[in-house]
Amino acid sequence: MADAYILGIESSCDETAAAVVRSGEQIVSNVVFSQIAMHQPYGGVVPELASREHLKAIIPVVREALADAGKDYQSIDALAVTQGPGLAGALLVGISYAKALAFALDKPLIAVNHLEGHIHAVLLEERQKGSFSSSEHKLNFPVLALVVSGGHTHLYLAQQQGESWSYENIGHTRDDAAGEAFDKVAKLLALGYPGGPIIDKLSTHGDPTAVKFPPSQIKHPDRRHQGGGVESGDRPRMDFSYSGIKTAVLRYIEMHGLQGAIDDRRRALSDIAQPKLEDYIANCDRQSLDLVASFQRAMVDDLVGKTLAAARAYDAATLFVTGGVAANNELRQGFERESAMEGLPVYFPSRPLSTDNAAMIAAAAYPKFLSGDFAPLDFSAEAGLALK
Ligand code: KG4
Ligand code: ZN
């Protein structure tokens, strides 16, 4: 099979991204235009602003990805675009543009699930390193994939048959996603947006054992899986819940009178154009640092513990941890330590490929390209698209 160059386009949330990937195994170019600075004053992504920014950025970002790859429009073999899940208006910008381009160029267009993209970010980089290519280094199935980001905390069992991949969801968050909890806690503590990266860095300066958070409790059985979290056939559901810990942080702030210090920090940091880590540290008292470190420890323990329990319950042979929160240092260390104890190989994307990008979309499209699984021109955005 000759090499196939796929142009990927991603616009599901607050990153406008385009990339060229060769045959699902080599990143030829990867351009990510982040809107974070624009959403920062609002403490989260504002959907209308996101759509408008995607509209402004999409053409220059695609041009840059092609230029970096030394390609022109005609020399790519196919286009791939995120169909969902994500913000409907944001998705539509990428989809409309990709459709128009595919039509004008008479090239096939492939619709990709964003979550499948996060899983293929791992495969892409491992293949790029030469992994999974020989019989000694083959990828063993089933693969258990934790997709943990600002919008998702989902566990999938992934299988490959021939070229095509299929996924079974065996657990998800019942309320907030893990990244959302990082973002909301950072907002409560006046640590800016997004919360994950700053909490990651500040946590090394606090005592993670200072504040005890009770383990998250899944109170109500998932209505689709009646029976207290156990599916028929004794396949357990491995669900997560993170709205409780956010409330526990809020309660801690109230009980320990931290609000005054938080307000002072908010004022001090708002006077600094682009606060750096030193500025955050200089404006954080010991109690705040301990709270942040303890919060992160509780999140990591819960994510690692539940994922490894799922790996045991489903006899997983390989573990993938991917999505924005997979960039977290303590999370990576926790997974590396605990997986090694179980003899379970664990893989993460590099940090740039953990968060949203289009290389992962182009990579996930490659098996579909091989099997001729192309999108009809009337397909549309699906904000709640499920991965199957
Ligand atoms: O995958 P992503 O870029 O976008 C979504 O699909 O949601 O993930 C963004 C999320 C945000 O909630 C952000 O706070 C979190 O990932 N995140 C982190 C870290 N870097 C990004 N969370 C914890 N530690 C990090 N280092
Ligand atoms: Zn994502």
PDB file of C-alpha atoms and ligand atoms in Angstrom, residues 15 114 118 149-151 179-180 182-183 194-197 200 323-325 327-329 354-356, ligand 1:
ATOM      1  CA  GLU A  15      -8.420  24.719  19.637  1.00  0.00           C
ATOM      2  CA  HIS A 114     -12.917  13.130  18.739  1.00  0.00           C
ATOM      3  CA  HIS A 118      -7.465  10.828  21.518  1.00  0.00           C
ATOM      4  CA  SER A 149     -10.161  15.510  29.358  1.00  0.00           C
ATOM      5  CA  GLY A 150     -12.175  18.652  30.014  1.00  0.00           C
ATOM      6  CA  GLY A 151     -15.299  17.059  28.566  1.00  0.00           C
ATOM      7  CA  GLY A 179     -10.568  18.053  33.619  1.00  0.00           C
ATOM      8  CA  GLU A 180     -13.711  19.999  34.438  1.00  0.00           C
ATOM      9  CA  PHE A 182      -9.490  20.697  37.742  1.00  0.00           C
ATOM     10  CA  ASP A 183     -10.898  23.756  35.949  1.00  0.00           C
ATOM     11  CA  PRO A 194      -7.495  26.148  32.347  1.00  0.00           C
ATOM     12  CA  GLY A 195      -6.966  24.730  35.810  1.00  0.00           C
ATOM     13  CA  GLY A 196      -5.113  21.492  35.058  1.00  0.00           C
ATOM     14  CA  PRO A 197      -1.673  22.812  34.089  1.00  0.00           C
ATOM     15  CA  ASP A 200      -0.209  20.250  38.200  1.00  0.00           C
ATOM     16  CA  GLY A 323      -6.784  13.345  26.700  1.00  0.00           C
ATOM     17  CA  GLY A 324      -5.815  16.696  28.255  1.00  0.00           C
ATOM     18  CA  VAL A 325      -5.616  15.437  31.850  1.00  0.00           C
ATOM     19  CA  ALA A 327      -0.623  15.565  30.566  1.00  0.00           C
ATOM     20  CA  ASN A 328      -0.670  15.605  34.387  1.00  0.00           C
ATOM     21  CA  ASN A 329       2.684  14.613  35.923  1.00  0.00           C
ATOM     22  CA  SER A 354      -2.449  14.728  24.973  1.00  0.00           C
ATOM     23  CA  THR A 355      -4.464  17.920  24.529  1.00  0.00           C
ATOM     24  CA  ASP A 356      -6.606  18.620  21.475  1.00  0.00           C
TER      25      ASP A 356
HETATM   26  O1  KG4 B   1      -8.301  17.125  25.645  1.00  0.00           O
HETATM   27  P1  KG4 B   1      -8.405  18.580  25.967  1.00  0.00           P
HETATM   28  O2  KG4 B   1      -7.377  19.506  25.389  1.00  0.00           O
HETATM   29  O3  KG4 B   1      -9.796  19.142  25.547  1.00  0.00           O
HETATM   30  C1  KG4 B   1     -10.987  18.423  25.721  1.00  0.00           C
HETATM   31  O4  KG4 B   1     -11.282  17.574  24.838  1.00  0.00           O
HETATM   32  O5  KG4 B   1     -11.601  18.648  26.792  1.00  0.00           O
HETATM   33  O6  KG4 B   1      -8.407  18.690  27.577  1.00  0.00           O
HETATM   34  C2  KG4 B   1      -8.466  19.921  28.249  1.00  0.00           C
HETATM   35  C3  KG4 B   1      -8.553  19.631  29.748  1.00  0.00           C
HETATM   36  C4  KG4 B   1      -8.792  20.860  30.617  1.00  0.00           C
HETATM   37  O7  KG4 B   1      -9.804  20.578  31.547  1.00  0.00           O
HETATM   38  C5  KG4 B   1      -7.446  21.065  31.318  1.00  0.00           C
HETATM   39  O8  KG4 B   1      -7.555  21.662  32.597  1.00  0.00           O
HETATM   40  C6  KG4 B   1      -6.943  19.642  31.419  1.00  0.00           C
HETATM   41  O9  KG4 B   1      -7.322  19.037  30.205  1.00  0.00           O
HETATM   42  N1  KG4 B   1      -5.479  19.585  31.549  1.00  0.00           N
HETATM   43  C7  KG4 B   1      -4.848  19.094  32.647  1.00  0.00           C
HETATM   44  C8  KG4 B   1      -3.459  19.267  32.417  1.00  0.00           C
HETATM   45  N2  KG4 B   1      -3.291  19.859  31.190  1.00  0.00           N
HETATM   46  C9  KG4 B   1      -4.549  20.037  30.678  1.00  0.00           C
HETATM   47  N3  KG4 B   1      -5.330  18.540  33.766  1.00  0.00           N
HETATM   48  C10 KG4 B   1      -4.454  18.143  34.695  1.00  0.00           C
HETATM   49  N4  KG4 B   1      -3.113  18.304  34.575  1.00  0.00           N
HETATM   50  C11 KG4 B   1      -2.573  18.847  33.458  1.00  0.00           C
HETATM   51  N5  KG4 B   1      -1.242  18.996  33.337  1.00  0.00           N
END
